[in-house]
Coordinates of C-alpha atoms and ligand atoms in Angstrom, one line a residue:
X1097 CA 74.3 111.9 79.7
X1098 CA 74.3 111.8 75.9
X1099 CA 70.6 112.6 76.1
X1100 CA 71.1 115.5 78.4
X1101 CA 73.6 117.0 75.9
X1102 CA 70.6 117.7 73.7
X1103 CA 70.7 114.9 71.0
X1104 CA 74.5 115.1 70.5
X1105 CA 74.9 111.3 70.3
X1106 CA 78.7 111.5 70.0
X1107 CA 79.2 112.9 73.5
X1108 CA 78.8 109.8 75.6
X1109 CA 81.1 111.4 78.3
X1110 CA 81.1 114.9 79.5
X1111 CA 84.5 116.6 79.8
X1112 CA 84.2 116.3 83.6
X1113 CA 83.5 112.6 83.4
X1114 CA 86.5 112.2 81.1
X1115 CA 88.7 114.1 83.5
X1116 CA 87.5 111.9 86.4
X1117 CA 88.1 108.7 84.4
X1118 CA 91.5 110.0 83.4
X1119 CA 92.4 110.8 87.1
X1120 CA 91.3 107.3 88.1
X1121 CA 93.6 105.7 85.5
X1122 CA 96.6 107.8 86.6
X1123 CA 95.9 107.2 90.3
X1124 CA 95.5 103.4 89.7
X1125 CA 98.9 103.2 88.1
X1126 CA 100.5 105.4 90.8
X1127 CA 98.9 103.1 93.4
X1128 CA 100.4 100.1 91.6
X1129 CA 103.8 101.7 91.8
X1130 CA 103.3 102.7 95.5
X1131 CA 102.4 99.1 96.3
X1132 CA 105.4 97.7 94.5
X1133 CA 107.8 100.2 96.1
X1134 CA 106.3 99.8 99.6
X1135 CA 105.1 103.4 99.7
X1136 CA 102.0 102.4 101.4
X1137 CA 102.1 101.8 105.2
X1138 CA 99.9 100.4 107.9
X1139 CA 98.8 102.3 111.0
X1140 CA 97.3 100.4 114.0
X1141 CA 94.3 101.3 116.1
X1142 CA 94.0 99.8 119.6
X1143 CA 90.9 97.9 120.8
X1144 CA 90.2 97.6 124.5
X1145 CA 87.6 96.4 127.0
X1146 CA 85.3 99.2 128.1
X1147 CA 85.1 97.5 131.5
X1148 CA 88.6 96.7 132.5
X1149 CA 90.6 98.5 129.9
X1150 CA 92.4 95.3 128.9
X1151 CA 94.0 95.5 125.5
X1152 CA 92.2 93.2 123.0
X1153 CA 94.2 93.9 119.9
X1154 CA 94.8 96.4 117.2
X1155 CA 93.3 96.9 113.7
X1156 CA 95.7 97.5 110.8
X1157 CA 94.6 100.3 108.5
X1158 CA 96.3 101.2 105.2
X1159 CA 97.7 104.6 104.6
X1160 CA 99.0 106.0 101.3
X1161 CA 101.0 109.2 101.1
X1162 CA 101.8 110.2 97.5
X1163 CA 104.8 112.6 97.2
X1164 CA 102.8 114.8 94.8
X1165 CA 99.2 114.3 95.9
X1166 CA 99.7 114.0 99.6
X1167 CA 97.6 111.7 101.8
X1168 CA 94.9 109.8 99.9
X1169 CA 92.1 108.2 102.0
X1170 CA 91.5 104.5 102.0
X1171 CA 87.9 105.4 101.2
X1172 CA 89.3 106.5 97.9
X1173 CA 92.1 104.1 97.1
X1174 CA 90.6 100.9 98.3
X1175 CA 87.8 101.2 95.6
X1176 CA 90.5 102.2 93.1
X1177 CA 92.5 99.1 94.0
X1178 CA 89.4 97.0 93.5
X1179 CA 88.7 98.4 90.0
X1180 CA 92.4 98.2 89.0
X1181 CA 92.7 94.5 90.0
X1182 CA 95.2 95.5 92.7
X1183 CA 93.1 94.5 95.7
X1184 CA 94.6 91.0 96.1
X1185 CA 98.2 92.4 96.0
X1186 CA 97.2 95.0 98.5
X1187 CA 95.6 92.4 100.8
X1188 CA 98.6 90.2 100.6
X1189 CA 100.9 93.1 101.3
X1190 CA 98.8 94.1 104.4
X1191 CA 98.7 90.6 105.8
X1192 CA 102.5 90.2 105.4
X1193 CA 103.2 93.6 106.9
X1194 CA 100.8 93.2 109.8
X1195 CA 102.0 89.6 110.7
X1196 CA 105.7 90.8 110.4
X1197 CA 104.8 93.7 112.8
X1198 CA 103.2 91.3 115.2
X1199 CA 106.3 89.1 115.2
X1200 CA 108.3 92.2 116.1
X1201 CA 106.0 93.2 118.9
X1202 CA 106.1 89.7 120.3
X1203 CA 109.9 89.6 120.1
X1204 CA 109.9 92.9 122.0
X1205 CA 107.5 91.7 124.6
X1206 CA 104.8 94.3 123.8
X1207 CA 101.3 93.2 125.1
X1208 CA 99.3 93.3 122.0
X1209 CA 97.3 90.0 121.8
X1210 CA 96.2 90.2 118.1
X1211 CA 96.2 92.2 114.9
X1212 CA 93.2 92.5 112.6
X1213 CA 93.6 92.9 108.8
X1214 CA 90.9 94.1 106.5
X1215 CA 90.4 92.0 103.4
X1216 CA 88.2 92.9 100.4
X1217 CA 85.2 90.7 99.7
X1218 CA 86.7 90.1 96.3
X1219 CA 89.7 88.6 97.9
X1220 CA 87.6 86.0 99.7
X1221 CA 86.6 84.6 96.3
X1222 CA 90.2 83.9 95.4
X1223 CA 90.8 80.1 95.9
X1224 CA 94.4 80.7 96.9
X1225 CA 93.6 83.0 99.9
X1226 CA 93.7 80.5 102.8
X1227 CA 97.0 78.9 101.5
X1228 CA 98.5 82.4 101.2
X1229 CA 97.6 83.3 104.7
X1230 CA 99.1 79.9 105.9
X1231 CA 102.3 80.7 104.1
X1232 CA 102.5 84.2 105.7
X1233 CA 102.0 82.7 109.1
X1234 CA 104.9 80.3 108.5
X1235 CA 107.1 83.0 107.1
X1236 CA 106.6 85.4 110.0
X1237 CA 106.3 82.6 112.6
X1238 CA 103.4 84.1 114.6
X1239 CA 100.8 81.8 116.2
X1240 CA 97.6 81.8 114.0
X1241 CA 95.4 83.1 116.9
X1242 CA 97.5 86.4 116.8
X1243 CA 95.8 87.2 113.5
X1244 CA 92.2 88.2 112.8
X1245 CA 90.8 88.7 109.3
X1246 CA 88.0 91.3 108.8
X1247 CA 85.5 90.8 106.1
X1248 CA 82.6 93.1 105.2
X1249 CA 79.2 91.8 104.2
X1250 CA 78.2 94.6 101.9
X1251 CA 79.7 93.2 98.7
X1252 CA 80.1 89.5 99.5
X1253 CA 76.6 88.5 98.5
X1254 CA 77.8 88.0 94.9
X1255 CA 79.2 84.6 95.7
X1256 CA 78.3 83.6 99.2
X1257 CA 79.2 79.9 98.8
X1258 CA 82.9 80.5 97.9
X1259 CA 83.1 83.1 100.6
X1260 CA 81.8 80.6 103.2
X1261 CA 84.3 78.0 101.9
X1262 CA 87.2 80.5 102.2
X1263 CA 86.0 81.5 105.7
X1264 CA 86.0 77.9 106.9
X1265 CA 89.5 77.3 105.4
X1266 CA 90.8 80.4 107.2
X1267 CA 89.3 79.3 110.5
X1268 CA 90.8 75.9 110.0
X1269 CA 94.2 77.5 110.1
X1270 CA 93.4 78.9 113.5
X1271 CA 93.1 82.4 112.3
X1272 CA 90.2 84.6 113.6
X1273 CA 87.4 85.9 111.5
X1274 CA 85.6 89.1 112.0
X1275 CA 82.5 90.7 110.4
X1276 CA 83.2 94.4 109.8
X1277 CA 80.7 97.2 109.6
X1278 CA 77.9 95.0 110.8
X1279 CA 74.4 96.3 110.1
X1280 CA 75.2 98.1 106.9
X1281 CA 74.9 95.2 104.4
X1282 CA 72.3 92.7 103.3
X1283 CA 70.8 89.5 104.8
X1284 CA 73.0 90.2 107.8
X1285 CA 71.5 87.8 110.2
X1286 CA 71.7 84.8 107.8
X1287 CA 75.4 85.7 107.2
X1288 CA 76.1 85.7 110.9
X1289 CA 74.7 82.2 111.3
X1290 CA 76.3 80.8 108.2
X1291 CA 79.8 82.2 108.5
X1292 CA 82.2 80.7 111.1
X1293 CA 82.8 84.1 112.8
X1294 CA 84.7 84.8 116.0
X1295 CA 83.8 88.5 116.1
X1296 CA 81.2 91.1 114.9
X1297 CA 82.0 94.8 114.6
X1298 CA 79.1 97.1 115.2
X1299 CA 79.2 99.8 112.6
X1300 CA 80.2 103.3 113.7
X1301 CA 76.8 104.7 112.5
X1302 CA 75.0 102.9 115.3
X1303 CA 77.6 103.8 118.0
X1304 CA 77.3 107.4 116.8
X1305 CA 73.6 107.5 117.6
X1306 CA 74.0 106.1 121.1
X1307 CA 72.6 108.4 123.7
X1308 CA 70.9 110.5 121.0
X1309 CA 68.8 108.1 118.8
X1310 CA 66.6 105.6 120.6
X1311 CA 66.9 103.1 117.8
X1312 CA 70.7 103.0 118.0
X1313 CA 70.6 101.7 121.5
X1314 CA 68.1 99.0 120.5
X1315 CA 70.2 97.9 117.5
X1316 CA 73.5 97.9 119.5
X1317 CA 71.8 95.9 122.3
X1318 CA 70.3 93.4 119.8
X1319 CA 73.7 92.9 118.0
X1320 CA 75.4 92.3 121.4
X1321 CA 72.7 89.8 122.3
X1322 CA 72.9 87.9 119.0
X1323 CA 76.7 87.9 119.0
X1324 CA 76.8 86.6 122.6
X1325 CA 74.3 83.9 121.8
X1326 CA 76.4 82.8 118.8
X1327 CA 79.5 82.8 121.0
X1328 CA 81.2 85.7 119.3
X1329 CA 83.0 88.7 120.6
X1330 CA 81.6 92.1 119.8
X1331 CA 83.6 95.2 118.9
X1332 CA 81.9 98.6 118.9
X1333 CA 83.6 100.9 116.3
X1334 CA 84.0 104.6 116.3
X1335 CA 83.7 105.3 120.0
X1336 CA 84.3 109.0 120.4
X1337 CA 82.7 110.0 123.7
X1338 CA 82.8 108.9 127.3
X1339 CA 79.0 108.7 127.2
X1340 CA 79.1 106.2 124.4
X1341 CA 81.8 104.2 126.3
X1342 CA 79.7 104.1 129.5
X1343 CA 76.6 103.0 127.5
X1344 CA 78.5 100.3 125.7
X1345 CA 79.9 99.0 129.0
X1346 CA 76.4 99.1 130.5
X1347 CA 75.0 97.1 127.5
X1348 CA 77.8 94.5 128.1
X1349 CA 79.9 95.2 124.9
X1350 CA 83.2 93.5 125.5
X1351 CA 85.5 95.5 123.2
X1352 CA 85.6 99.1 122.0
X1353 CA 87.6 100.9 119.3
X1354 CA 87.6 104.6 118.5
X1355 CA 89.2 108.0 118.7
X1356 CA 88.3 108.2 122.5
X1357 CA 90.7 105.3 123.1
X1358 CA 93.2 106.2 120.5
X1359 CA 93.6 107.3 116.9
X1360 CA 95.3 104.8 114.6
X1361 CA 99.0 104.9 115.4
X1362 CA 102.3 104.4 113.6
X1363 CA 103.8 101.0 114.4
X1364 CA 106.7 102.5 116.2
X1365 CA 104.4 104.4 118.6
X1366 CA 102.5 101.3 119.8
X1367 CA 105.0 100.2 122.5
X1368 CA 104.8 103.7 124.1
X1369 CA 101.0 103.7 123.8
X1370 CA 100.6 100.3 125.4
X1371 CA 102.9 101.3 128.3
X1372 CA 101.0 104.5 129.0
X1373 CA 97.7 102.8 128.6
X1374 CA 98.5 100.1 131.0
X1375 CA 99.7 102.6 133.6
X1376 CA 96.6 104.8 133.4
X1377 CA 93.6 103.1 132.0
X1378 CA 91.9 102.3 135.3
X1379 CA 91.6 105.9 136.2
X1380 CA 91.1 107.2 132.6
X1381 CA 88.1 104.9 131.8
X1382 CA 86.5 103.7 135.0
X1383 CA 82.9 104.3 133.8
X1384 CA 81.7 102.2 136.8
X1385 CA 83.0 102.2 140.3
X1386 CA 85.7 99.6 140.9
X1387 CA 84.3 96.4 142.3
Ligands
C2E651 P1 87.0 100.0 108.7 O1 87.7 98.7 108.6 O2 85.6 100.0 109.3 O3 88.0 100.9 109.7 C1 87.5 101.8 110.6 C2 87.6 103.2 110.1 O4 87.1 104.1 111.0 C3 89.1 103.7 109.9 O5 89.0 104.6 108.8 C4 89.4 104.4 111.2 O6 90.4 105.4 111.0 C5 88.0 105.1 111.4 N1 87.8 105.4 112.8 C6 88.3 104.7 113.9 N2 87.8 105.3 115.0 C7 87.0 106.3 114.7 C8 86.2 107.2 115.4 O7 86.2 107.3 116.7 N3 85.5 108.1 114.7 C9 85.5 108.2 113.3 N4 84.8 109.1 112.7 N5 86.3 107.3 112.6 C10 87.0 106.4 113.3 P2 90.1 104.5 107.6 O8 91.5 104.2 108.1 O9 90.0 105.8 106.8 O10 89.6 103.3 106.7 C11 88.4 103.4 106.1 C12 88.0 102.0 105.5 O11 88.9 101.7 104.5 C13 88.1 100.9 106.5 O12 86.9 100.9 107.3 C14 88.2 99.7 105.6 O13 87.0 99.3 105.2 C15 89.1 100.3 104.5 N6 90.5 99.9 104.7 C16 91.4 100.5 105.4 N7 92.6 99.8 105.3 C17 92.4 98.7 104.5 C18 93.2 97.6 104.0 O14 94.4 97.5 104.3 N8 92.5 96.8 103.2 C19 91.2 96.9 102.8 N9 90.7 96.0 102.0 N10 90.5 97.9 103.3 C20 91.0 98.8 104.1
MG652 MG1 87.9 97.1 109.6
MG653 MG1 84.4 98.9 110.2
MG654 MG1 84.1 100.9 107.4

């Protein structure tokens, strides 16, 4: 940059870069306040069997609506939270909120078997994480198998040993462990074998190519085979079309998640969704003739 400016060595940052850095600092501090005052919320996206329609669980996804700036995407504020050192606080908030919500659904007799919470790779390197999860389970009183924790492989390589330790401790609590966005990171197969996973999520990019790109079908098929051989469940993410759904069912994928099934929903809307889904899924999905 300084070089581009034509030998003006004092200009390390262009005005545009300064502006962006400034925005980031402001936004980080606003995010800190939002977190402290509970101005973030979780929405929940259903996951179902493509074959029977049975509800597998929901994934909790963070949403931030700032009074001035409007909706800010997690694609933007999660990296911000990481930079600002807020990601542990955000993860703890999400775990407490999601487990509390699960306790409520259970008390109301709503048929949602589990809730998945996304945790940053950075969080897995915190020695206190498993104990904190244990404390939240106690606090909210939900059985551990009602909770699933999602990790992504893309950034965990930095300290794989401590990640594996944390993963084992979390599993020892009875909590499920899921590998998110599978296929987008590094040394993925080694991670699948070394981590005590219950579930692998096939990244949306591969689901997106189903029926259009030959390689996508190959990759999806391979991941389903590997997952099954390792005794894991497989969730296909980002299912948007009936064609994708039918192909995934044909390939034996046990769980799907995507806009075709439902967009992420506000917590209060889940009971109504579950009710409607249970009434109608057999006719709505039915990619195969009933046995
Ligand atoms: P993810 O965990 O892979 O979540 C799936 C993302 O795909 C969500 O985006 C969801 O809204 C979106 N999605 C679901 N179905 C479809 C579909 O059919 N088509 C398309 N195009 N998209 C679909 P969202 O909510 O914007 O979250 C983006 C990412 O931000 C998440 O990816 C996750 O990595 C991260 N994130 C969200 N909430 C949290 C959180 O509480 N903590 C952490 N650490 N990360 C979070
Ligand atoms: Mg996820
Ligand atoms: Mg994902
Ligand atoms: Mg993702």
